[in-house]
Structures are given as structure tokens and as C-alpha cells.
Short mmCIF file of C-alpha atoms in Angstrom, two decimals:
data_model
loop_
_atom_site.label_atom_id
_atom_site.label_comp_id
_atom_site.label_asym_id
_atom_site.label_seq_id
_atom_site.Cartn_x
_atom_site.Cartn_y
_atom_site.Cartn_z
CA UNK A 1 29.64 -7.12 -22.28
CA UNK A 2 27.08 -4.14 -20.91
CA UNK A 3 26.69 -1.09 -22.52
CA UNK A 4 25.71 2.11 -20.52
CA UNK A 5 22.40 3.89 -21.86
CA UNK A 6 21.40 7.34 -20.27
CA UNK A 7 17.80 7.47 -20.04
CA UNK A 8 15.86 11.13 -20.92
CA UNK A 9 13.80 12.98 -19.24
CA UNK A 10 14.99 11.19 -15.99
CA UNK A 11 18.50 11.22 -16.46
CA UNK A 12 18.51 7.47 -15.63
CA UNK A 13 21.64 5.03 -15.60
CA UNK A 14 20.92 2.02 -16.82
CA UNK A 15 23.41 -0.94 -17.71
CA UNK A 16 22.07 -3.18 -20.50
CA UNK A 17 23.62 -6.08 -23.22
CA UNK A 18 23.73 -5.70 -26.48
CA UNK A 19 20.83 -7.86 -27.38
CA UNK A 20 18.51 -6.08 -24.65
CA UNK A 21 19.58 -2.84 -26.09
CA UNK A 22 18.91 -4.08 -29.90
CA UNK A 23 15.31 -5.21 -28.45
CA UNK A 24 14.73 -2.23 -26.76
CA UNK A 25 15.36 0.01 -29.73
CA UNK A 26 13.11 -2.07 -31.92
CA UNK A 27 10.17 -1.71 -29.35
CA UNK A 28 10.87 2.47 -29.13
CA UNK A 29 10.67 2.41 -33.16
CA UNK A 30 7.60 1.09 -33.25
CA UNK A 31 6.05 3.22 -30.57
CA UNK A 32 7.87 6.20 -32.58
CA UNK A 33 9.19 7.69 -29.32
CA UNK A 34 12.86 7.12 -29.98
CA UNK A 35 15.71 8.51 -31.68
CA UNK A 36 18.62 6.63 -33.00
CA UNK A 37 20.78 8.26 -29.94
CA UNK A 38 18.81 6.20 -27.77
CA UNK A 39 17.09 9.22 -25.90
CA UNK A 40 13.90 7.88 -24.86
CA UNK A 41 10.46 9.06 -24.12
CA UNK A 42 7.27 7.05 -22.93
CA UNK A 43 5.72 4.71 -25.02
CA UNK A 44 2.32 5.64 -26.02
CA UNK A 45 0.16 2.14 -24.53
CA UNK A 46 -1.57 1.08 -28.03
CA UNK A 47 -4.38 0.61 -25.70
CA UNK A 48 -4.88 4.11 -24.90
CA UNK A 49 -7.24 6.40 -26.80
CA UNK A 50 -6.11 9.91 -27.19
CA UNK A 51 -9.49 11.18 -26.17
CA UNK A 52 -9.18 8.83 -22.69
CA UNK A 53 -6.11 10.36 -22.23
CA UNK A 54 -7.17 14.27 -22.97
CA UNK A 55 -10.09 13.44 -20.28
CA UNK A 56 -7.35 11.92 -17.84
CA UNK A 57 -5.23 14.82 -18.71
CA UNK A 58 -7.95 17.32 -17.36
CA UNK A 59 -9.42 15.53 -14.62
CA UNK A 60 -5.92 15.15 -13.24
CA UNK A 61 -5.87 19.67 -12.83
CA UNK A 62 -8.40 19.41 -10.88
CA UNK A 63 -8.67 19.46 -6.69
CA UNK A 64 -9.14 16.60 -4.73
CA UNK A 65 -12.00 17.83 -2.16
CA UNK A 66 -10.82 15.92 0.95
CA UNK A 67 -12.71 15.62 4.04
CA UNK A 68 -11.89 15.56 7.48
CA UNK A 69 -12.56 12.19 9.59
CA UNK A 70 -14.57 14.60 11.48
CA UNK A 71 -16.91 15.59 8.33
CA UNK A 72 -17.24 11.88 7.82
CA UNK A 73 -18.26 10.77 11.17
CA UNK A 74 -21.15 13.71 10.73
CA UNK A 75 -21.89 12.84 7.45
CA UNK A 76 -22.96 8.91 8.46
CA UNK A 77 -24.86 10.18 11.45
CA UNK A 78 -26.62 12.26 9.56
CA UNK A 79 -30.75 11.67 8.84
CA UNK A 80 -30.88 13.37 5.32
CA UNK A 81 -32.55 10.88 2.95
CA UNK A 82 -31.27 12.45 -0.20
CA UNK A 83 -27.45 11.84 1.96
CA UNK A 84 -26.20 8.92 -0.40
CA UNK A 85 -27.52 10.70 -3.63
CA UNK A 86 -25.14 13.68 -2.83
CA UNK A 87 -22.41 11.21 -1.58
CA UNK A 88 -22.81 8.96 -4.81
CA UNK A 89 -22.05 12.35 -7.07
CA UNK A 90 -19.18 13.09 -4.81
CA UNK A 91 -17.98 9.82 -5.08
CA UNK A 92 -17.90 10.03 -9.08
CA UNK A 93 -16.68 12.92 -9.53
CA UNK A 94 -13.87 12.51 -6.38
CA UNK A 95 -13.02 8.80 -8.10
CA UNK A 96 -12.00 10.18 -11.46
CA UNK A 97 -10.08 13.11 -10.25
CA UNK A 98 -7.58 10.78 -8.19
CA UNK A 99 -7.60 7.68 -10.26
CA UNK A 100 -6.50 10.11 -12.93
CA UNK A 101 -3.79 11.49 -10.90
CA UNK A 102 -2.50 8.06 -9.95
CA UNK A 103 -2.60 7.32 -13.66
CA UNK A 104 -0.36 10.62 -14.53
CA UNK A 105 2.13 9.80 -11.72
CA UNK A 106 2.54 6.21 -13.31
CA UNK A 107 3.00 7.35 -16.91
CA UNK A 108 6.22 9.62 -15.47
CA UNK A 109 7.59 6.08 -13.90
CA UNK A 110 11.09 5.76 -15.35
CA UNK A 111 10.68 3.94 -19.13
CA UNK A 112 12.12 0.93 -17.81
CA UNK A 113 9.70 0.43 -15.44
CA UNK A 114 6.84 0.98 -17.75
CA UNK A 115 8.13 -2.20 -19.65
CA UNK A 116 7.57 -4.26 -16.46
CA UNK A 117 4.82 -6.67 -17.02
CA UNK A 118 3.13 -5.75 -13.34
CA UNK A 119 3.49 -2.31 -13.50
CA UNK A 120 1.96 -1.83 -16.80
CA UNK A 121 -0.93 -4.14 -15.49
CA UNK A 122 -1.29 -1.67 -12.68
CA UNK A 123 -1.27 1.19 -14.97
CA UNK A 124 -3.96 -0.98 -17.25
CA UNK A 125 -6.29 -1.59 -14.40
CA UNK A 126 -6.24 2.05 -13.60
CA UNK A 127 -7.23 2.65 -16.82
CA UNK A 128 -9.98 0.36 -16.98
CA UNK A 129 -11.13 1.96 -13.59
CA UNK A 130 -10.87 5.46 -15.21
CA UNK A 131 -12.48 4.72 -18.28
CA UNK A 132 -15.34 2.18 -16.02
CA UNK A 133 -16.34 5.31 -13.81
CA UNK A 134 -16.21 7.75 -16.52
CA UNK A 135 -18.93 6.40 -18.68
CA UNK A 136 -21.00 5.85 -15.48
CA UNK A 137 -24.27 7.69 -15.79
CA UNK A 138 -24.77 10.94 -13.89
CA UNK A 139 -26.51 10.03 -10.67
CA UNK A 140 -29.92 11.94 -10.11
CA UNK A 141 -32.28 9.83 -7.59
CA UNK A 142 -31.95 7.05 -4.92
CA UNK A 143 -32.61 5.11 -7.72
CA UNK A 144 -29.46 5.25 -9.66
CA UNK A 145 -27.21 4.33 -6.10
CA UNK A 146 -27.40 0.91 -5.95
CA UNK A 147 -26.08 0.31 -9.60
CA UNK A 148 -23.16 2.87 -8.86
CA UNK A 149 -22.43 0.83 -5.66
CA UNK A 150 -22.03 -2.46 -7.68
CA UNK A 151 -19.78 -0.75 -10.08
CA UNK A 152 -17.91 1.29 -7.30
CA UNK A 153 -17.27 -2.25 -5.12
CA UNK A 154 -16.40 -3.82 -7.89
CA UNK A 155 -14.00 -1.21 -9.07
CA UNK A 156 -11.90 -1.47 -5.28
CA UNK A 157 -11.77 -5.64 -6.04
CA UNK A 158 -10.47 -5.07 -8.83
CA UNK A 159 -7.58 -2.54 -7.71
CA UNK A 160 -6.98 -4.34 -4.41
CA UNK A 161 -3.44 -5.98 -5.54
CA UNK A 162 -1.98 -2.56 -7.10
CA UNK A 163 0.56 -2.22 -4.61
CA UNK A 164 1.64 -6.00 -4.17
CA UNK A 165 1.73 -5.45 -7.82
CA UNK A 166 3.77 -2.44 -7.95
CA UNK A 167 6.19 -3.79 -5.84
CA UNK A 168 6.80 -6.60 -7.29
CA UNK A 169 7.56 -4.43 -10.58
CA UNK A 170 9.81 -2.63 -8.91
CA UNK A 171 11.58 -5.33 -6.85
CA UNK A 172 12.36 -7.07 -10.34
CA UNK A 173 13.30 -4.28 -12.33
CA UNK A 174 15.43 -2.41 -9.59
CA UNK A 175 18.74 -4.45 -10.63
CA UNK A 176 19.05 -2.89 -13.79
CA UNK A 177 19.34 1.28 -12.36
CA UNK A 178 22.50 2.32 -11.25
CA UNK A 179 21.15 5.69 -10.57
CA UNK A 180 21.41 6.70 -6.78
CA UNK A 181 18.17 8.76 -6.61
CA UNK A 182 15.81 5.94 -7.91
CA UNK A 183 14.95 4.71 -4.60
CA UNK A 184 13.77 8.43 -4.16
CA UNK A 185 12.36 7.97 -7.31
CA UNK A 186 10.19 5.08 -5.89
CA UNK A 187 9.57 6.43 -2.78
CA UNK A 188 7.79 9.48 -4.37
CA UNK A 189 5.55 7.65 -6.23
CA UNK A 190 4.95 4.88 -3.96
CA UNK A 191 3.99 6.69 -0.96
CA UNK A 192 1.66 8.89 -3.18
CA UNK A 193 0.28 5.97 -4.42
CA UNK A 194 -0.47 3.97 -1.18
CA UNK A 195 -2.21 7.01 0.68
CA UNK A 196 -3.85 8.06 -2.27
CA UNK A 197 -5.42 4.14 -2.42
CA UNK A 198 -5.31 3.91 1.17
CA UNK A 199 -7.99 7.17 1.52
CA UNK A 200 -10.03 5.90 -1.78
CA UNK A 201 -10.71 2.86 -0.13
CA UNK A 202 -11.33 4.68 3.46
CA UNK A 203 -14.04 7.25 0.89
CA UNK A 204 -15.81 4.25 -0.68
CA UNK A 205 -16.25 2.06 2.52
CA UNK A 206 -17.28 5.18 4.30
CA UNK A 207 -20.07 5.83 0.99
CA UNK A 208 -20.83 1.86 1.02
CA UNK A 209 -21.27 1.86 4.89
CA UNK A 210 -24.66 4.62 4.38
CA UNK A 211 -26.12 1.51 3.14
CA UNK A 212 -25.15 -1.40 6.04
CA UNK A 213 -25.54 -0.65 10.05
CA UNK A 214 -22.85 -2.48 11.48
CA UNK A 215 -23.04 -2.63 15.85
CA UNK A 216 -19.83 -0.72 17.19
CA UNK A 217 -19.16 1.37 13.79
CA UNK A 218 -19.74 4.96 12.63
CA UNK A 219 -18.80 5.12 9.20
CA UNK A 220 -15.30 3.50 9.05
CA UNK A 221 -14.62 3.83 12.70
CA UNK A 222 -14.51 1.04 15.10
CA UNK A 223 -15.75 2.85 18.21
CA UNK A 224 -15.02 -0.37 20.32
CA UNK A 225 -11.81 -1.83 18.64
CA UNK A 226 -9.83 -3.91 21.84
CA UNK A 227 -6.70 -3.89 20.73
CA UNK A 228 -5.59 -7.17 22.46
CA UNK A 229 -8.02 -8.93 20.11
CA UNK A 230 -6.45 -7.26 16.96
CA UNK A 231 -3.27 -8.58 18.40
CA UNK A 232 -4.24 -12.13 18.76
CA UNK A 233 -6.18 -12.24 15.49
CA UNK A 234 -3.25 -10.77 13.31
CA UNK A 235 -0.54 -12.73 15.82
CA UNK A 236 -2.84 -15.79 14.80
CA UNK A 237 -2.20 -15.43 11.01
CA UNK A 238 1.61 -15.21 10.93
CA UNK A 239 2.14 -17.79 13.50
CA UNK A 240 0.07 -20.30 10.75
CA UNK A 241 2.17 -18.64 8.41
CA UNK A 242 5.26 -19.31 9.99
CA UNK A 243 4.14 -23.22 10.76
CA UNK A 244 3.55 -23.67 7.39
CA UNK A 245 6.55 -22.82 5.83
CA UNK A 246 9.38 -23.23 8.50
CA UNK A 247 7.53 -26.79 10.07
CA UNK A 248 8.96 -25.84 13.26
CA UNK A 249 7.55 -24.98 16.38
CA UNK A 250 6.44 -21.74 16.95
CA UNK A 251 7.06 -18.77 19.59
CA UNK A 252 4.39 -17.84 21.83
CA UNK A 253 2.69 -14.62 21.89
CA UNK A 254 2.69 -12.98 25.19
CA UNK A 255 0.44 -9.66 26.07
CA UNK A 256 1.02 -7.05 28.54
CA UNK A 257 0.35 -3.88 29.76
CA UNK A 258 -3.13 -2.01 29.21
CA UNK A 259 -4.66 -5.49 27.88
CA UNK A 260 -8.38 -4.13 28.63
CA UNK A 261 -7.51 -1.07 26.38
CA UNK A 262 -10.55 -0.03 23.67
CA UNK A 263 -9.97 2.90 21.19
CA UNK A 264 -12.14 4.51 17.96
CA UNK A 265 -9.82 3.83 15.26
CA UNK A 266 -9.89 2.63 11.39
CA UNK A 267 -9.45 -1.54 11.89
CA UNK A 268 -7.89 -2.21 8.67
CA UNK A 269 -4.70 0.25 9.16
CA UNK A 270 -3.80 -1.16 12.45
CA UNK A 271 -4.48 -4.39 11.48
CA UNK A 272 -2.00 -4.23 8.33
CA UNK A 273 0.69 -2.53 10.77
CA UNK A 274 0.44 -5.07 13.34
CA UNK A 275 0.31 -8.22 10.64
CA UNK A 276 3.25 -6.84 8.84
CA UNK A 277 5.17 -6.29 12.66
CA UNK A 278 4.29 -9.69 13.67
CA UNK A 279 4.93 -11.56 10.42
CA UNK A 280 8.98 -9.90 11.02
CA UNK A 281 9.02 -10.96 14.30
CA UNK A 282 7.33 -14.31 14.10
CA UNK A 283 10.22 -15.16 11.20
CA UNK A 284 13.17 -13.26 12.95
CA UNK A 285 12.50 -15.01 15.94
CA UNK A 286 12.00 -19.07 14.34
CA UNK A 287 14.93 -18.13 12.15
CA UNK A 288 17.46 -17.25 15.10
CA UNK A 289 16.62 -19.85 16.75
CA UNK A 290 15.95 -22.49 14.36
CA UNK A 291 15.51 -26.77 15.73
CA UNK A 292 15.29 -25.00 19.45
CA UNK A 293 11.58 -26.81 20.87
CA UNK A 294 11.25 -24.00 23.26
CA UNK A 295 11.85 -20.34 21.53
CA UNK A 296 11.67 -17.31 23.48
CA UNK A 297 7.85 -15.37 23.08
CA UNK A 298 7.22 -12.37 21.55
CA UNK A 299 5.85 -9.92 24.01
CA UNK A 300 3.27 -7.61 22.62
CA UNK A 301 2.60 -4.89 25.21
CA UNK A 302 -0.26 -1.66 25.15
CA UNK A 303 0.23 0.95 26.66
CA UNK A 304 -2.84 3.81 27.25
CA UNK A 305 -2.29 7.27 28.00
CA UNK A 306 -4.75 10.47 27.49
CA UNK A 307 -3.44 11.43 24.38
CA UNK A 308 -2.16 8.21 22.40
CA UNK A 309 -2.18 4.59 22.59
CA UNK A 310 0.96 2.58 22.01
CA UNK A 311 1.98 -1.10 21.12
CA UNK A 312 5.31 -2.24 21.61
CA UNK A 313 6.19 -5.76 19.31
CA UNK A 314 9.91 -7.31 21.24
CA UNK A 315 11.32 -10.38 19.79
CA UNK A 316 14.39 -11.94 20.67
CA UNK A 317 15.64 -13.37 16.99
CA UNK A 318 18.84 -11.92 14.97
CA UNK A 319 17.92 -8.10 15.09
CA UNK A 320 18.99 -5.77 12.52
CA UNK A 321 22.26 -4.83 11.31
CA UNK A 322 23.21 -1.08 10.76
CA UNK A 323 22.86 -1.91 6.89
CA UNK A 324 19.54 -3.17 7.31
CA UNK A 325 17.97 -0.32 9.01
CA UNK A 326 19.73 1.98 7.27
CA UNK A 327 17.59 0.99 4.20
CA UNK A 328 14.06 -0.52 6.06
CA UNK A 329 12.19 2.56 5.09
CA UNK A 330 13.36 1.70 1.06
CA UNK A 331 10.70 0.13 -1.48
CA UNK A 332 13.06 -1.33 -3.06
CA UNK A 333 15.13 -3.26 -0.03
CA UNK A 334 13.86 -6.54 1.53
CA UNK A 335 16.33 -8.60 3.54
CA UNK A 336 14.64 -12.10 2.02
CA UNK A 337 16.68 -12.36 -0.86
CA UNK A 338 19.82 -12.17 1.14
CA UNK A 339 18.89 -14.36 4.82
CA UNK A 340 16.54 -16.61 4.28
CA UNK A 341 16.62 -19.88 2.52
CA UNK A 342 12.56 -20.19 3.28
CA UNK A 343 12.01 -16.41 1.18
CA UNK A 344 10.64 -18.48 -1.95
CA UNK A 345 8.03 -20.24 0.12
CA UNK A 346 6.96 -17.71 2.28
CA UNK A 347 6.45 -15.17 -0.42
CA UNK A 348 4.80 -17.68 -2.35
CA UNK A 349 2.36 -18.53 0.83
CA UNK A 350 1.67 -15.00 0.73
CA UNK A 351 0.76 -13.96 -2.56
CA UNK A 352 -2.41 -12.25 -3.12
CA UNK A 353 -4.34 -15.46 -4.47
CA UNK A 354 -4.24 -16.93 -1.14
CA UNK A 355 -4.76 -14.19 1.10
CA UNK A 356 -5.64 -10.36 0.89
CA UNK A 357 -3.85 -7.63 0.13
CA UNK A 358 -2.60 -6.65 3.73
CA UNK A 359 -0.89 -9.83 3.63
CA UNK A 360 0.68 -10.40 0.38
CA UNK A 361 3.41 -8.25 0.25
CA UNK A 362 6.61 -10.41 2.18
CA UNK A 363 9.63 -10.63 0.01
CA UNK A 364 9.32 -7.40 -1.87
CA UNK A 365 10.41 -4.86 1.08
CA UNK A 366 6.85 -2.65 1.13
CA UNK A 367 5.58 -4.09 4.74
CA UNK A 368 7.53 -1.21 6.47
CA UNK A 369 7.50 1.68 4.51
CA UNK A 370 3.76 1.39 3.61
CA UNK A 371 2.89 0.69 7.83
CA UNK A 372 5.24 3.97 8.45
CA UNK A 373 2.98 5.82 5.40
CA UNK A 374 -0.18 4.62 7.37
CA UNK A 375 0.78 5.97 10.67
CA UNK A 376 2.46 9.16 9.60
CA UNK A 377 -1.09 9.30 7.50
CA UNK A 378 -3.39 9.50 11.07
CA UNK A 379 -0.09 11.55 12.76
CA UNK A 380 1.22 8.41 14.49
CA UNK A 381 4.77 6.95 14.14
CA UNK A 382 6.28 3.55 14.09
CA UNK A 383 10.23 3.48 15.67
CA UNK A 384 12.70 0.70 15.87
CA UNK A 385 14.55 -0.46 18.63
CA UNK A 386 17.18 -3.14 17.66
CA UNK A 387 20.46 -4.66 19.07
CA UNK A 388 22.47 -7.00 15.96
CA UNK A 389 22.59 -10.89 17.56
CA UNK A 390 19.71 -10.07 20.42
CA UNK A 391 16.49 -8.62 18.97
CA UNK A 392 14.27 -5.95 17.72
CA UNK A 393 11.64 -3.87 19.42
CA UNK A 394 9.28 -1.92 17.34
CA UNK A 395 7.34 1.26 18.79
CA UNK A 396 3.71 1.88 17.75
CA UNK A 397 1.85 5.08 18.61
CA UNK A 398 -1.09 6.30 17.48
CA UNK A 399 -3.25 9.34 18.49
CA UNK A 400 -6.88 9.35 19.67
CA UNK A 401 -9.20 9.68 17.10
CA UNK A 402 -10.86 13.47 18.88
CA UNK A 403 -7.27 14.55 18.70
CA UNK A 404 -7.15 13.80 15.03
CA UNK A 405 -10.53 14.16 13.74
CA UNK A 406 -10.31 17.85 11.84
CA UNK A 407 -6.32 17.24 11.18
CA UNK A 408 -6.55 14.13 9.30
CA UNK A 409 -8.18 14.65 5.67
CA UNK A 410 -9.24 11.69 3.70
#
């Protein structure tokens, strides 16, 4: 027997049974946020200090100060000595003002979510990284950088799994809402989330990179990235993926097009798009044609033109029904549950204790909506092609970074 509980302030429908509703109750009593009509508020995390929480509270009115890809490009090549003193300060100060933001959009997460053992170790580590930078000393001379870069490096380590974290939160807890506007719900938070971690991470390598000349990079920009070799280094991983779990043979990976084609871009967001593309192909494509010795390739082409660069990913596997890509852009949908008898395994090959966070997220339907919050991020666009029973084709395009540099703020 389930009973039907409407959830306040978020007017959420939940279905629960009558000893999850008994527990439930008990756990609001003791946090003192309940009534006996079962309205609920958030639960006050015994771990957080009212004062944190004021200095959360007021960090979280202030403005992010955002800079343009263009600002950092000058910034790096700039010979100011006293550069990474100023940069350090910013850093601080910019670290605490969107950590705490993150923090305030997690603590208005429906209840239910909040009692998700991920999610509430994402909202701890955010914490921890709140309360970690906050009690930082003030920096003053070149003297007091290196200490804040240890803390600051070790700060991203430790918040490098939030959103394999997150969604596996959400992919577990989804079953119980009935409510039609959660997904929106998730979405909201989610993509705020991802971009706000996605340009944190782009800040601090850009800060940590005043420190380390690397040949062929100005700040976080590859200035020589060949985007054939991105495609066999990421088309590398999920065909050992693939062999791995499945034990079958594998499709080959065929390249066409503009295949001498360099561009100034930031590596790590094309190389999560492409990894996530060619993990879906790579499986859609040994799935359809599963025991077959020879499988038909996947054909990666590039195409260069004066004002964008595009990569088109065709396999031939199942392709995607209307239902399916009706819901692909969804947190909350993944089609492993439903297809594949392999899901348990693969997610498991890809959690985020064997490999890094751009590859740990199979299984718990992020891959696509976070690569479409990437590109939309640096005004590009991924696009779907598909025909049910023949195969998908998936449409990358991406800007050049002079057409983008004062548009796109970090």
C-alpha cells in the first residue's frame, strides 16, 4: 500500500509506504523542521554551523566577476611580476562567492533528494571546500602563492566527482517523484551546476598555468590542438572500454574530411564531448550487431570552414527511437537500464575510481546533456541525426576561438 505525501515549498508528489513515511517523520522530528501534517522543510545538516552558513548566506549576494577568454589569454601573456599575487586574491575571493552559490542552489534541492546519500556528500564536500578557502589567509606577497596553490589544487581533486555524484543521486532517487516538472527541476540545477564547475576549473587551471610553461598553450588554450588526434585518443578509450565489457570484436574507427585540421580551443571540453559521442556509438554499434566478426566502422569526419569547425560521429547500430530522443537532453533518462544487459558492467568499468571524471558518468543519462551544456557554453551546438533500426549521426560545431573570445565569460 503507498500513501501520497505533498511535499512544501516545492509542491512535490511523492508516493511512499507506510514504513518509509513513519521513518521519514521520525528523521523531520528530530531535525525540528516538520509538522505533524507532513509539510516539510529542509533539514538543518547537524554538521553545519550557523555562522558557516550566515558567511555562505552573504557570499552567495554577491557578483561573480567573470572574465572574458579574451581577458585571460592577456592576462597569461602578461610580464607583471606581482600578476599571480593579484590573480591568487581574485581567485579567493571569486572561489567563495560561487562555491557558496552552488551550496545555496543544493540546499533548495527537493527534501527527498537531500536524503540521498551522494547528494548530501556533494553538498558536504562543498562545504568542506567553502569552509577550506574561507579560513585561507589573505594573500599579500609572492610568498603566500604557492601554499594557496596546494590548497586550491587540492580543493578541484577533491570536487572532481560532484557531478558523477550528483547524478547518481538523482538517477536513484528519481523513481520516487511523480511530479512532471522535476526533470525541470533537475535540469535547473544541474546545468547551473556543471558550467558553474566547468568555468571554476577553466579559472583555477588558467591561475595554476602562471606557474608551468607548457609548448603549444596560452593559459588554457591549446593553440595547436589537431583534432584527428583528439579523435583517435578519445576513440582509443571507448573502444578498450567496449572490449572489455562486451569481449567482442570491435568496430573500426574511420576519419575523413579536413583530417590535417588544427584549432585554439580548451582540450578538456572537446575531449569530454567526443569521449561521451564515441562511448554511444562504440556500444550502439557492438550492440546492433552483436557475434558479427566484421561490424560496420564508425566514420568520424572534420569539417573546416572560416568561421567554425565541425565533427560529424555516424554509426550504423540500432539508432534512436522517437521516445529516446525525445528525452536525451533529460538528467534523469539513460537508455541502460532498459537495452542493455552489459549496463551493470559498463557503468561499473566506468566509475570514477578507475578513470576520471569525463569518463565516469555511463548509466546515469548526464553524457548528453552536460556535452550540449559545454557547447552551448563556447556558442557551439551538438544535433542528432538518427533513423530507428539504421543509425545515428551526431553534429558537432564549434566556433573559432577570435570569434568567441570577448562573448564567452568564464
Amino acid at each position: 500500500l503507498l500513501y501520497t505525501i505533498k511535499f512544501e515549498p516545492h509542491e512535490i508528489m511523492l508516493q511512499y509506504s507506510r514504513k518509509s513515511i513513519i521513518s521519514l517523520v521520525i528523521a523531520s522530528r528530530l531535525y525540528n523542521t516538520a509538522e505533524s501534517s507532513c509539510k516539510f522543510k529542509h533539514p538543518i545538516l547537524v554538521t553545519q554551523s550557523s555562522s558557516l552558513q550566515k558567511k555562505i548566506n552573504r557570499y552567495a549576494q554577491e557578483n561573480r566577476n567573470m572574465p572574458t577568454i579574451g581577458m585571460l589569454i592577456k592576462e597569461s601573456q602578461s610580464r607583471d611580476k606581482n600578476k599571480v599575487v593579484r590573480s591568487s586574491q581574485f581567485m579567493r575571493r571569486e572561489f567563495l562567492v560561487r562555491i557558496s552559490k552552488v551550496i545555496i542552489n543544493l540546499q533548495n534541492l527537493p527534501y527527498l533528494l537531500l536524503t540521498n546519500e551522494d547528494i548530501k556528500r556533494v553538498l558536504d564536500l562543498y562545504m568542506y571546500a567553502f569552509s577550506d578557502m574561507l579560513h585561507q589567509p589573505e594573500i599579500g606577497s609572492v610568498g603566500d602563492v604557492d601554499h594557496f596553490n596546494e590548497v586550491l589544487a587540492g580543493l578541484l581533486d577533491d570536487l572532481k566527482d560532484i557531478i558523477w555524484l550528483l547524478s547518481k543521486g538523482i538517477h536513484e532517487s528519481q523513481q520516487h517523484f511523480m511530479d512532471k516538472d522535476f526533470p525541470l527541476t533537475v535540469k535547473r540545477v544541474m546545468d547551473y551546476i556543471v558550467l558553474n564547475r566547468l568555468c571554476n576549473r577553466i579559472l583555477a587551471r588558467h591561475h595554476l598555468s602562471m606557474h608551468i610553461e607548457r609548448e603549444g598553450y596560452v593559459s588554457v588554450i591549446n593553440t595547436e590542438l589537431r583534432l584527428k588526434n583528439v579523435i583517435n585518443k578519445n576513440a582509443a578509450f571507448a573502444a578498450n572500454v567496449c572490449q572489455n565489457v562486451y569481449m567482442e570484436t570491435i568496430p573500426e574507427v574511420l576519419i575523413n574530411g579536413h583530417t590535417d585540421t588544427k584549432v585554439s580551443f580548451i582540450p578538456n571540453i572537446i575531449d569530454y564531448v567526443l569521449r561521451e559521442i564515441l562511448k554511444n556509438s562504440f556500444r550502439a554499434t557492438v550492440e546492433g550487431h552483436m557475434l558479427k566478426v566484421d561490424k560496420p566502422p564508425i566514420i568520424v569526419s572534420i569539417s573546416n570552414a572560416p568561421d567554425y569547425w565541425r565533427i560529424r560521429v555516424s554509426d550504423r547500430g540500432a539508432g534512436i527511437s522517437d521516445s529516446q530522443l525525445q528525452n536525451i537532453d533529460n538528467y534523469c533518462y539513460t537508455s541502460f537500464k532498459e537495452e542493455s544487459d552489459y549496463s551493470e558492467a559498463f557503468g561499473q568499468l566506468l566509475n570514477p575510481s578507475v578513470q576520471d571524471h569525463g569518463s565516469s558518468l555511463a548509466g546515469y543519462g548526464v553524457g548528453i546533456p552536460v556535452s550540449k551544456a559545454y557547447l552551448n557554453f563556447v556558442k557551439g551546438s551538438l544535433e542528432y541525426q538518427t533513423m530507428p533500426g539504421l543509425g545515428t549521426d551526431v553534429y558537432i560545431k564549434v566556433p573559432h576561438l577570435n570569434r568567441i573570445l570577448d562573448e564567452v565569460r568564464i
